[in-house]
PDB file of C-alpha atoms in Angstrom:
ATOM      1  CA  MET A 226      49.978  35.103 -11.588  1.00 47.00           C
ATOM      2  CA  SER A 227      49.866  35.839  -7.803  1.00 47.00           C
ATOM      3  CA  ASP A 228      49.101  33.457  -5.066  1.00 45.00           C
ATOM      4  CA  SER A 229      45.815  35.006  -4.324  1.00 44.00           C
ATOM      5  CA  GLU A 230      44.699  34.545  -7.912  1.00 43.00           C
ATOM      6  CA  THR A 231      45.799  31.008  -7.979  1.00 40.00           C
ATOM      7  CA  ILE A 232      43.988  30.262  -4.871  1.00 36.00           C
ATOM      8  CA  ASN A 233      40.839  31.975  -6.311  1.00 40.00           C
ATOM      9  CA  ASN A 234      41.275  30.001  -9.511  1.00 42.00           C
ATOM     10  CA  LEU A 235      41.470  26.844  -7.516  1.00 37.00           C
ATOM     11  CA  ALA A 236      38.572  27.739  -5.566  1.00 37.00           C
ATOM     12  CA  VAL A 237      36.464  28.274  -8.851  1.00 37.00           C
ATOM     13  CA  ASP A 238      37.490  24.822 -10.224  1.00 42.00           C
ATOM     14  CA  GLN A 239      36.730  22.980  -6.990  1.00 40.00           C
ATOM     15  CA  THR A 240      33.238  24.767  -6.805  1.00 38.00           C
ATOM     16  CA  SER A 241      32.445  23.808 -10.476  1.00 42.00           C
ATOM     17  CA  SER A 242      33.681  20.241  -9.978  1.00 46.00           C
ATOM     18  CA  SER A 243      31.699  19.968  -6.869  1.00 46.00           C
ATOM     19  CA  ASN A 244      28.564  21.071  -8.455  1.00 50.00           C
ATOM     20  CA  PRO A 245      27.773  18.542 -11.399  1.00 66.00           C
ATOM     21  CA  ILE A 246      24.711  18.782 -13.635  1.00 76.00           C
ATOM     22  CA  LYS A 247      21.271  18.917 -12.190  1.00 79.00           C
ATOM     23  CA  LEU A 248      19.156  16.186 -13.670  1.00 80.00           C
ATOM     24  CA  ARG A 249      15.374  16.438 -14.081  1.00 81.00           C
ATOM     25  CA  LEU A 250      14.175  13.708 -12.060  1.00 78.00           C
ATOM     26  CA  PRO A 251      10.749  12.581 -11.967  1.00 80.00           C
ATOM     27  CA  GLY A 252       8.221  13.820  -9.414  1.00 80.00           C
ATOM     28  CA  ARG A 253       5.001  12.295  -7.965  1.00 83.00           C
ATOM     29  CA  ARG A 254       1.706  13.698  -8.524  1.00 86.00           C
ATOM     30  CA  LEU A 255      -1.972  12.521  -8.206  1.00 89.00           C
ATOM     31  CA  ASP A 256      -3.269  10.410 -11.048  1.00 90.00           C
ATOM     32  CA  ALA A 257      -6.287  12.560 -11.767  1.00 92.00           C
ATOM     33  CA  THR A 258      -7.937  10.307 -14.172  1.00 93.00           C
ATOM     34  CA  LEU A 259      -7.729   7.159 -11.923  1.00 93.00           C
ATOM     35  CA  ILE A 260      -9.027   8.973  -9.025  1.00 93.00           C
ATOM     36  CA  ILE A 261     -11.790  10.812 -11.118  1.00 95.00           C
ATOM     37  CA  GLY A 262     -12.638   7.508 -12.640  1.00 94.00           C
ATOM     38  CA  LEU A 263     -13.052   5.492  -9.254  1.00 93.00           C
ATOM     39  CA  SER A 264     -14.895   8.536  -7.712  1.00 94.00           C
ATOM     40  CA  ALA A 265     -17.377   8.871 -10.613  1.00 95.00           C
ATOM     41  CA  GLY A 266     -17.941   5.070 -10.731  1.00 93.00           C
ATOM     42  CA  ALA A 267     -18.881   5.036  -7.215  1.00 92.00           C
ATOM     43  CA  CYS A 268     -20.961   8.013  -7.185  1.00 94.00           C
ATOM     44  CA  LEU A 269     -22.822   6.688 -10.122  1.00 92.00           C
ATOM     45  CA  ILE A 270     -23.675   3.483  -8.544  1.00 90.00           C
ATOM     46  CA  VAL A 271     -24.506   5.173  -5.056  1.00 89.00           C
ATOM     47  CA  THR A 272     -26.684   7.593  -6.943  1.00 90.00           C
ATOM     48  CA  ALA A 273     -28.541   4.786  -8.953  1.00 87.00           C
ATOM     49  CA  LEU A 274     -29.154   2.802  -5.665  1.00 85.00           C
ATOM     50  CA  VAL A 275     -30.414   5.881  -3.883  1.00 86.00           C
ATOM     51  CA  LEU A 276     -32.958   6.656  -6.749  1.00 86.00           C
ATOM     52  CA  SER A 277     -34.062   3.242  -6.885  1.00 78.00           C
ATOM     53  CA  GLY A 278     -35.631   3.710  -3.502  1.00 74.00           C
ATOM     54  CA  SER A 279     -33.609   1.957  -0.862  1.00 74.00           C
ATOM     55  CA  LEU A 280     -29.999   1.967  -0.429  1.00 77.00           C
ATOM     56  CA  SER A 281     -30.189  -0.276   2.640  1.00 78.00           C
ATOM     57  CA  ALA A 282     -31.603  -2.931   0.459  1.00 77.00           C
ATOM     58  CA  PHE A 283     -28.266  -3.363  -1.357  1.00 83.00           C
ATOM     59  CA  TYR A 284     -26.273  -3.926   2.039  1.00 84.00           C
ATOM     60  CA  ASN A 285     -26.087  -7.361   3.182  1.00 84.00           C
ATOM     61  CA  ILE A 286     -23.382  -8.529   5.319  1.00 88.00           C
ATOM     62  CA  PRO A 287     -23.312 -12.385   4.505  1.00 87.00           C
ATOM     63  CA  ALA A 288     -23.067 -11.440   0.644  1.00 88.00           C
ATOM     64  CA  ILE A 289     -20.170  -8.864   1.517  1.00 90.00           C
ATOM     65  CA  LEU A 290     -18.368 -11.505   3.570  1.00 92.00           C
ATOM     66  CA  LEU A 291     -18.815 -14.302   0.930  1.00 92.00           C
ATOM     67  CA  VAL A 292     -17.596 -12.100  -1.970  1.00 94.00           C
ATOM     68  CA  PHE A 293     -14.853  -9.765  -0.435  1.00 95.00           C
ATOM     69  CA  LEU A 294     -13.288 -12.177   1.906  1.00 95.00           C
ATOM     70  CA  GLY A 295     -13.839 -15.212  -0.629  1.00 95.00           C
ATOM     71  CA  THR A 296     -12.137 -13.425  -3.360  1.00 96.00           C
ATOM     72  CA  LEU A 297      -9.105 -12.478  -1.027  1.00 95.00           C
ATOM     73  CA  ALA A 298      -8.888 -15.906   0.333  1.00 95.00           C
ATOM     74  CA  VAL A 299      -9.057 -17.669  -3.282  1.00 95.00           C
ATOM     75  CA  THR A 300      -6.476 -15.257  -4.441  1.00 96.00           C
ATOM     76  CA  MET A 301      -4.152 -15.896  -1.539  1.00 95.00           C
ATOM     77  CA  ILE A 302      -4.061 -19.526  -2.703  1.00 95.00           C
ATOM     78  CA  SER A 303      -2.474 -18.528  -5.845  1.00 94.00           C
ATOM     79  CA  PHE A 304       0.059 -16.044  -4.620  1.00 95.00           C
ATOM     80  CA  ASN A 305       2.616 -15.488  -1.763  1.00 93.00           C
ATOM     81  CA  PHE A 306       1.610 -13.101   0.983  1.00 92.00           C
ATOM     82  CA  SER A 307       4.537 -11.056  -0.347  1.00 93.00           C
ATOM     83  CA  ASP A 308       2.942 -10.816  -3.692  1.00 95.00           C
ATOM     84  CA  LEU A 309      -0.296  -9.481  -2.004  1.00 94.00           C
ATOM     85  CA  ILE A 310       1.644  -6.798  -0.019  1.00 95.00           C
ATOM     86  CA  SER A 311       3.489  -5.627  -3.142  1.00 94.00           C
ATOM     87  CA  THR A 312       0.145  -5.288  -5.057  1.00 95.00           C
ATOM     88  CA  LEU A 313      -1.096  -3.021  -2.196  1.00 94.00           C
ATOM     89  CA  SER A 314       1.972  -0.857  -2.411  1.00 93.00           C
ATOM     90  CA  GLU A 315       1.510  -0.594  -6.176  1.00 94.00           C
ATOM     91  CA  PHE A 316      -1.988   0.675  -5.569  1.00 93.00           C
ATOM     92  CA  ILE A 317      -1.109   3.272  -3.393  1.00 92.00           C
ATOM     93  CA  GLU A 318       1.735   4.228  -5.927  1.00 91.00           C
ATOM     94  CA  LEU A 319      -1.061   4.220  -8.605  1.00 92.00           C
ATOM     95  CA  LEU A 320      -2.605   6.962  -6.840  1.00 91.00           C
ATOM     96  CA  ALA A 321       0.489   9.216  -7.069  1.00 89.00           C
ATOM     97  CA  PRO A 322       2.820   7.594  -9.612  1.00 89.00           C
ATOM     98  CA  LYS A 323       6.003   9.101 -10.832  1.00 86.00           C
ATOM     99  CA  HIS A 324       5.763  11.379 -13.935  1.00 84.00           C
ATOM    100  CA  GLN A 325       8.627  12.493 -16.253  1.00 82.00           C
ATOM    101  CA  LYS A 326       8.275  14.150 -19.571  1.00 83.00           C
ATOM    102  CA  LYS A 327       9.759  12.771 -22.561  1.00 81.00           C
ATOM    103  CA  SER A 328      11.807  16.103 -22.878  1.00 83.00           C
ATOM    104  CA  ASP A 329      13.164  15.733 -19.469  1.00 86.00           C
ATOM    105  CA  THR A 330      14.267  12.119 -20.151  1.00 86.00           C
ATOM    106  CA  HIS A 331      16.151  13.162 -23.367  1.00 88.00           C
ATOM    107  CA  ALA A 332      17.728  16.142 -21.629  1.00 88.00           C
ATOM    108  CA  ASN A 333      18.949  14.080 -18.884  1.00 87.00           C
ATOM    109  CA  ILE A 334      20.789  11.749 -21.326  1.00 88.00           C
ATOM    110  CA  LEU A 335      22.212  14.597 -23.276  1.00 89.00           C
ATOM    111  CA  ASP A 336      23.436  16.415 -20.235  1.00 89.00           C
ATOM    112  CA  LEU A 337      25.006  13.073 -19.030  1.00 88.00           C
ATOM    113  CA  ALA A 338      26.698  12.752 -22.491  1.00 89.00           C
ATOM    114  CA  LYS A 339      27.985  16.288 -22.580  1.00 89.00           C
ATOM    115  CA  TYR A 340      29.112  16.170 -19.116  1.00 88.00           C
ATOM    116  CA  SER A 341      31.154  12.954 -19.704  1.00 87.00           C
ATOM    117  CA  ARG A 342      32.772  14.428 -22.712  1.00 86.00           C
ATOM    118  CA  GLU A 343      33.911  17.619 -20.956  1.00 86.00           C
ATOM    119  CA  ASN A 344      34.944  15.988 -17.597  1.00 86.00           C
ATOM    120  CA  GLY A 345      35.766  12.385 -18.435  1.00 86.00           C
ATOM    121  CA  ILE A 346      33.458   9.402 -17.522  1.00 86.00           C
ATOM    122  CA  LEU A 347      34.802   9.157 -13.941  1.00 87.00           C
ATOM    123  CA  ALA A 348      33.141  12.476 -13.268  1.00 86.00           C
ATOM    124  CA  LEU A 349      29.864  10.864 -13.468  1.00 86.00           C
ATOM    125  CA  ASP A 350      30.360   9.339 -10.207  1.00 86.00           C
ATOM    126  CA  LYS A 351      29.564  12.444  -8.363  1.00 84.00           C
ATOM    127  CA  LEU A 352      25.988  12.171  -9.509  1.00 82.00           C
ATOM    128  CA  SER A 353      25.338   8.787  -7.643  1.00 78.00           C
ATOM    129  CA  ASN A 354      24.526  10.374  -4.267  1.00 76.00           C
ATOM    130  CA  SER A 355      21.658  12.436  -5.912  1.00 78.00           C
ATOM    131  CA  LEU A 356      19.974   9.345  -7.532  1.00 80.00           C
ATOM    132  CA  VAL A 357      18.856   7.329  -4.424  1.00 75.00           C
ATOM    133  CA  GLY A 358      15.375   7.520  -5.542  1.00 78.00           C
ATOM    134  CA  GLU A 359      16.119   6.541  -9.054  1.00 86.00           C
ATOM    135  CA  PRO A 360      17.852   3.120  -8.754  1.00 88.00           C
ATOM    136  CA  PHE A 361      17.994   2.119 -12.209  1.00 90.00           C
ATOM    137  CA  LEU A 362      19.677   5.464 -13.416  1.00 88.00           C
ATOM    138  CA  GLN A 363      22.175   5.103 -10.432  1.00 89.00           C
ATOM    139  CA  ARG A 364      23.027   1.578 -11.319  1.00 91.00           C
ATOM    140  CA  THR A 365      23.359   2.742 -14.969  1.00 91.00           C
ATOM    141  CA  ILE A 366      25.768   5.544 -14.233  1.00 90.00           C
ATOM    142  CA  SER A 367      27.799   3.029 -11.753  1.00 90.00           C
ATOM    143  CA  LEU A 368      28.380   0.596 -14.606  1.00 91.00           C
ATOM    144  CA  ILE A 369      29.437   3.371 -16.902  1.00 90.00           C
ATOM    145  CA  VAL A 370      31.938   4.739 -14.300  1.00 90.00           C
ATOM    146  CA  GLU A 371      33.261   1.169 -13.714  1.00 89.00           C
ATOM    147  CA  GLY A 372      34.156   0.957 -17.404  1.00 85.00           C
ATOM    148  CA  THR A 373      31.713  -1.606 -18.455  1.00 86.00           C
ATOM    149  CA  ASN A 374      31.910  -2.014 -22.173  1.00 83.00           C
ATOM    150  CA  GLY A 375      28.934  -1.509 -24.673  1.00 80.00           C
ATOM    151  CA  GLN A 376      27.967  -5.073 -25.157  1.00 87.00           C
ATOM    152  CA  VAL A 377      28.327  -6.168 -21.563  1.00 92.00           C
ATOM    153  CA  LEU A 378      26.688  -2.993 -20.481  1.00 92.00           C
ATOM    154  CA  GLU A 379      23.732  -3.611 -22.876  1.00 92.00           C
ATOM    155  CA  ASN A 380      23.294  -7.217 -21.741  1.00 93.00           C
ATOM    156  CA  ILE A 381      23.301  -6.206 -17.992  1.00 94.00           C
ATOM    157  CA  LEU A 382      20.884  -3.259 -18.401  1.00 94.00           C
ATOM    158  CA  THR A 383      18.579  -5.478 -20.635  1.00 94.00           C
ATOM    159  CA  LYS A 384      18.366  -8.166 -17.947  1.00 96.00           C
ATOM    160  CA  GLU A 385      17.806  -5.505 -15.199  1.00 95.00           C
ATOM    161  CA  ILE A 386      14.898  -3.782 -17.200  1.00 95.00           C
ATOM    162  CA  TYR A 387      13.285  -7.270 -17.924  1.00 95.00           C
ATOM    163  CA  GLU A 388      13.547  -8.240 -13.959  1.00 95.00           C
ATOM    164  CA  ILE A 389      12.091  -4.842 -12.789  1.00 93.00           C
ATOM    165  CA  SER A 390       9.309  -5.237 -15.309  1.00 94.00           C
ATOM    166  CA  GLN A 391       8.650  -9.026 -14.403  1.00 94.00           C
ATOM    167  CA  THR A 392       8.588  -8.039 -10.627  1.00 92.00           C
ATOM    168  CA  ARG A 393       5.950  -5.371 -11.092  1.00 94.00           C
ATOM    169  CA  ARG A 394       3.924  -7.431 -13.458  1.00 95.00           C
ATOM    170  CA  THR A 395       3.389  -9.868 -10.613  1.00 96.00           C
ATOM    171  CA  SER A 396       1.091  -7.291  -9.116  1.00 96.00           C
ATOM    172  CA  VAL A 397      -0.814  -6.983 -12.457  1.00 97.00           C
ATOM    173  CA  ASP A 398      -1.270 -10.808 -12.209  1.00 97.00           C
ATOM    174  CA  VAL A 399      -2.674 -10.469  -8.713  1.00 97.00           C
ATOM    175  CA  LEU A 400      -5.083  -7.680  -9.964  1.00 97.00           C
ATOM    176  CA  ARG A 401      -6.239  -9.761 -12.823  1.00 97.00           C
ATOM    177  CA  ARG A 402      -6.704 -12.842 -10.689  1.00 97.00           C
ATOM    178  CA  LEU A 403      -8.891 -10.817  -8.370  1.00 97.00           C
ATOM    179  CA  ALA A 404     -10.950  -9.680 -11.344  1.00 97.00           C
ATOM    180  CA  GLU A 405     -11.283 -13.378 -12.332  1.00 96.00           C
ATOM    181  CA  VAL A 406     -12.211 -14.475  -8.870  1.00 97.00           C
ATOM    182  CA  ALA A 407     -14.763 -11.900  -7.763  1.00 96.00           C
ATOM    183  CA  PRO A 408     -17.498 -12.669 -10.232  1.00 95.00           C
ATOM    184  CA  SER A 409     -16.981 -16.484  -9.649  1.00 95.00           C
ATOM    185  CA  MET A 410     -17.547 -15.932  -6.059  1.00 94.00           C
ATOM    186  CA  GLY A 411     -20.555 -13.853  -6.975  1.00 92.00           C
ATOM    187  CA  LEU A 412     -21.857 -16.953  -8.715  1.00 92.00           C
ATOM    188  CA  ILE A 413     -21.225 -19.104  -5.743  1.00 92.00           C
ATOM    189  CA  GLY A 414     -23.030 -16.773  -3.654  1.00 88.00           C
ATOM    190  CA  THR A 415     -26.022 -16.762  -6.085  1.00 88.00           C
ATOM    191  CA  LEU A 416     -26.002 -20.732  -5.804  1.00 89.00           C
ATOM    192  CA  VAL A 417     -25.956 -20.370  -2.085  1.00 84.00           C
ATOM    193  CA  GLY A 418     -28.828 -18.096  -1.974  1.00 82.00           C
ATOM    194  CA  LEU A 419     -30.784 -20.127  -4.318  1.00 84.00           C
ATOM    195  CA  ILE A 420     -30.329 -23.102  -2.358  1.00 83.00           C
ATOM    196  CA  GLN A 421     -31.501 -21.529   0.749  1.00 78.00           C
ATOM    197  CA  LEU A 422     -34.430 -20.109  -1.269  1.00 79.00           C
ATOM    198  CA  LEU A 423     -35.653 -23.714  -2.541  1.00 80.00           C
ATOM    199  CA  GLY A 424     -34.979 -25.058   1.046  1.00 76.00           C
ATOM    200  CA  ASN A 425     -37.246 -22.561   2.797  1.00 71.00           C
ATOM    201  CA  LEU A 426     -40.364 -22.316   0.279  1.00 71.00           C
ATOM    202  CA  ASN A 427     -42.572 -23.243   3.077  1.00 73.00           C
ATOM    203  CA  SER A 428     -41.027 -20.160   5.412  1.00 71.00           C
ATOM    204  CA  PRO A 429     -42.087 -16.935   3.560  1.00 70.00           C
ATOM    205  CA  ALA A 430     -39.848 -15.039   5.947  1.00 70.00           C
ATOM    206  CA  GLU A 431     -36.717 -16.840   4.845  1.00 69.00           C
ATOM    207  CA  ILE A 432     -37.308 -16.305   1.107  1.00 72.00           C
ATOM    208  CA  GLY A 433     -36.524 -12.481   1.112  1.00 69.00           C
ATOM    209  CA  PRO A 434     -32.961 -12.793   2.873  1.00 72.00           C
ATOM    210  CA  ALA A 435     -32.012 -15.749   0.530  1.00 75.00           C
ATOM    211  CA  MET A 436     -32.994 -13.989  -2.586  1.00 79.00           C
ATOM    212  CA  ALA A 437     -30.966 -10.972  -1.320  1.00 76.00           C
ATOM    213  CA  ILE A 438     -27.699 -13.121  -0.997  1.00 80.00           C
ATOM    214  CA  ALA A 439     -28.417 -14.669  -4.559  1.00 82.00           C
ATOM    215  CA  LEU A 440     -28.600 -11.369  -6.191  1.00 85.00           C
ATOM    216  CA  LEU A 441     -26.321  -9.114  -4.255  1.00 89.00           C
ATOM    217  CA  THR A 442     -23.332 -11.575  -4.359  1.00 90.00           C
ATOM    218  CA  THR A 443     -23.388 -11.385  -8.207  1.00 92.00           C
ATOM    219  CA  PHE A 444     -23.660  -7.525  -8.001  1.00 92.00           C
ATOM    220  CA  TYR A 445     -20.617  -7.227  -5.845  1.00 93.00           C
ATOM    221  CA  GLY A 446     -18.726  -9.619  -7.762  1.00 95.00           C
ATOM    222  CA  ALA A 447     -19.285  -7.676 -11.026  1.00 95.00           C
ATOM    223  CA  VAL A 448     -18.578  -4.262  -9.279  1.00 94.00           C
ATOM    224  CA  LEU A 449     -15.247  -5.436  -7.835  1.00 95.00           C
ATOM    225  CA  ALA A 450     -14.293  -7.119 -10.997  1.00 96.00           C
ATOM    226  CA  TYR A 451     -15.240  -4.731 -13.604  1.00 95.00           C
ATOM    227  CA  MET A 452     -15.091  -1.438 -12.011  1.00 95.00           C
ATOM    228  CA  ILE A 453     -12.062  -1.826  -9.595  1.00 95.00           C
ATOM    229  CA  PHE A 454      -9.585  -4.881 -10.409  1.00 97.00           C
ATOM    230  CA  ALA A 455      -9.545  -4.861 -13.973  1.00 97.00           C
ATOM    231  CA  PRO A 456      -9.093  -1.252 -14.581  1.00 96.00           C
ATOM    232  CA  LEU A 457      -6.500  -0.915 -11.950  1.00 97.00           C
ATOM    233  CA  ALA A 458      -4.577  -3.958 -13.703  1.00 97.00           C
ATOM    234  CA  THR A 459      -4.789  -2.066 -16.950  1.00 96.00           C
ATOM    235  CA  LYS A 460      -3.564   1.165 -15.363  1.00 96.00           C
ATOM    236  CA  LEU A 461      -0.696  -0.731 -13.678  1.00 96.00           C
ATOM    237  CA  GLU A 462       0.346  -2.280 -16.799  1.00 96.00           C
ATOM    238  CA  HIS A 463       0.556   0.929 -18.625  1.00 94.00           C
ATOM    239  CA  ASN A 464       2.672   2.543 -15.860  1.00 93.00           C
ATOM    240  CA  ILE A 465       5.179  -0.631 -16.108  1.00 94.00           C
ATOM    241  CA  ALA A 466       5.431  -0.138 -19.848  1.00 93.00           C
ATOM    242  CA  THR A 467       6.084   3.741 -19.476  1.00 91.00           C
ATOM    243  CA  GLU A 468       8.754   2.750 -16.967  1.00 92.00           C
ATOM    244  CA  SER A 469      10.363   0.301 -19.120  1.00 92.00           C
ATOM    245  CA  THR A 470      10.355   2.587 -21.911  1.00 91.00           C
ATOM    246  CA  ILE A 471      12.242   5.299 -19.973  1.00 91.00           C
ATOM    247  CA  ASN A 472      14.780   2.751 -18.813  1.00 92.00           C
ATOM    248  CA  GLU A 473      15.162   1.486 -22.437  1.00 92.00           C
ATOM    249  CA  THR A 474      15.899   5.176 -23.290  1.00 90.00           C
ATOM    250  CA  TYR A 475      18.653   5.422 -20.595  1.00 91.00           C
ATOM    251  CA  LYS A 476      20.168   2.157 -21.572  1.00 92.00           C
ATOM    252  CA  ALA A 477      20.498   3.450 -25.314  1.00 90.00           C
ATOM    253  CA  GLY A 478      21.983   6.721 -23.614  1.00 90.00           C
ATOM    254  CA  ALA A 479      24.435   4.679 -21.455  1.00 91.00           C
ATOM    255  CA  ILE A 480      25.690   2.775 -24.684  1.00 90.00           C
ATOM    256  CA  SER A 481      26.273   5.971 -26.457  1.00 89.00           C
ATOM    257  CA  ILE A 482      28.133   7.331 -23.593  1.00 89.00           C
ATOM    258  CA  THR A 483      30.678   4.382 -23.237  1.00 89.00           C
ATOM    259  CA  LYS A 484      31.239   4.360 -27.076  1.00 86.00           C
ATOM    260  CA  GLN A 485      31.914   8.236 -26.975  1.00 84.00           C
ATOM    261  CA  GLU A 486      29.530   8.854 -29.701  1.00 83.00           C
ATOM    262  CA  HIS A 487      28.992  12.337 -30.789  1.00 84.00           C
ATOM    263  CA  ILE A 488      26.089  14.463 -28.857  1.00 85.00           C
ATOM    264  CA  HIS A 489      24.429  15.062 -32.331  1.00 85.00           C
ATOM    265  CA  ASN A 490      24.156  11.247 -33.182  1.00 84.00           C
ATOM    266  CA  LEU A 491      22.718  10.487 -29.728  1.00 84.00           C
ATOM    267  CA  GLU A 492      20.274  13.518 -30.024  1.00 84.00           C
ATOM    268  CA  MET A 493      19.090  12.217 -33.654  1.00 84.00           C
ATOM    269  CA  TYR A 494      18.663   8.652 -32.048  1.00 81.00           C
ATOM    270  CA  LEU A 495      16.510   9.800 -29.247  1.00 82.00           C
ATOM    271  CA  ASP A 496      14.335  11.890 -31.555  1.00 80.00           C
ATOM    272  CA  ASN A 497      13.773   9.083 -34.095  1.00 76.00           C
ATOM    273  CA  ASN A 498      13.498   5.967 -31.737  1.00 69.00           C
ATOM    274  CA  SER A 499      11.768   7.165 -28.684  1.00 63.00           C
ATOM    275  CA  LYS A 500       8.502   5.769 -27.821  1.00 62.00           C
ATOM    276  CA  LEU A 501       7.886   8.044 -24.858  1.00 58.00           C
ATOM    277  CA  PRO A 502       4.462   9.870 -24.834  1.00 56.00           C
TER     278      PRO A 502
END
């Protein structure tokens, strides 16, 4: 073999080794059902108010302050400020969550398994830099490359999946707490309005505003709780469960890779045990 051919072969080897597999990472896209649901609910309420004759009659600043700010204040007592900020971040992410198909998750695991069998487990280290946006998968590959054995690897990843889930579930708790407090603040507003009403029976001009507070606070509290906070909590809980299922699937694949199991066995396991939608 000539020197030029040798150089060319080395160049090909370096090129192939510097271009490992391309994983199918999840992308973000708008959650159509969430956006349509919130928009439809808001439109229905506004339409009903307009058709009732007077939209301005349902606008009352004292009632808004009592229910909206009161709900937030009471919830702040139950949680840290950082929990509230995390919940706001989770809400923004709910609008455009990560989305990954079941087939893509399975393909990623099988590609990783094939690549490690063909090039050695240490070759997986080349993928780390491309997984900055996927910390769990990046961490999983790092543990595999470090030579973590099957049982230890399973324990570490199980703990991390649990911690990720629990951290995000704090935001679910915040949303559910908001859903609990909002109707209660509405009830408090109703009592305040009734007290004002009974205290001003001799002043007809004061009866109207007092009655407005009494009724509108209940209305505001119900809308916040049952049309916004409770549905958002359920949606976030669903997304967390999906993420945990994906991570569990990656964990199973990682354990299989460390045990050097045959690709066919891994493929059968994924087909029979995956709970991904």
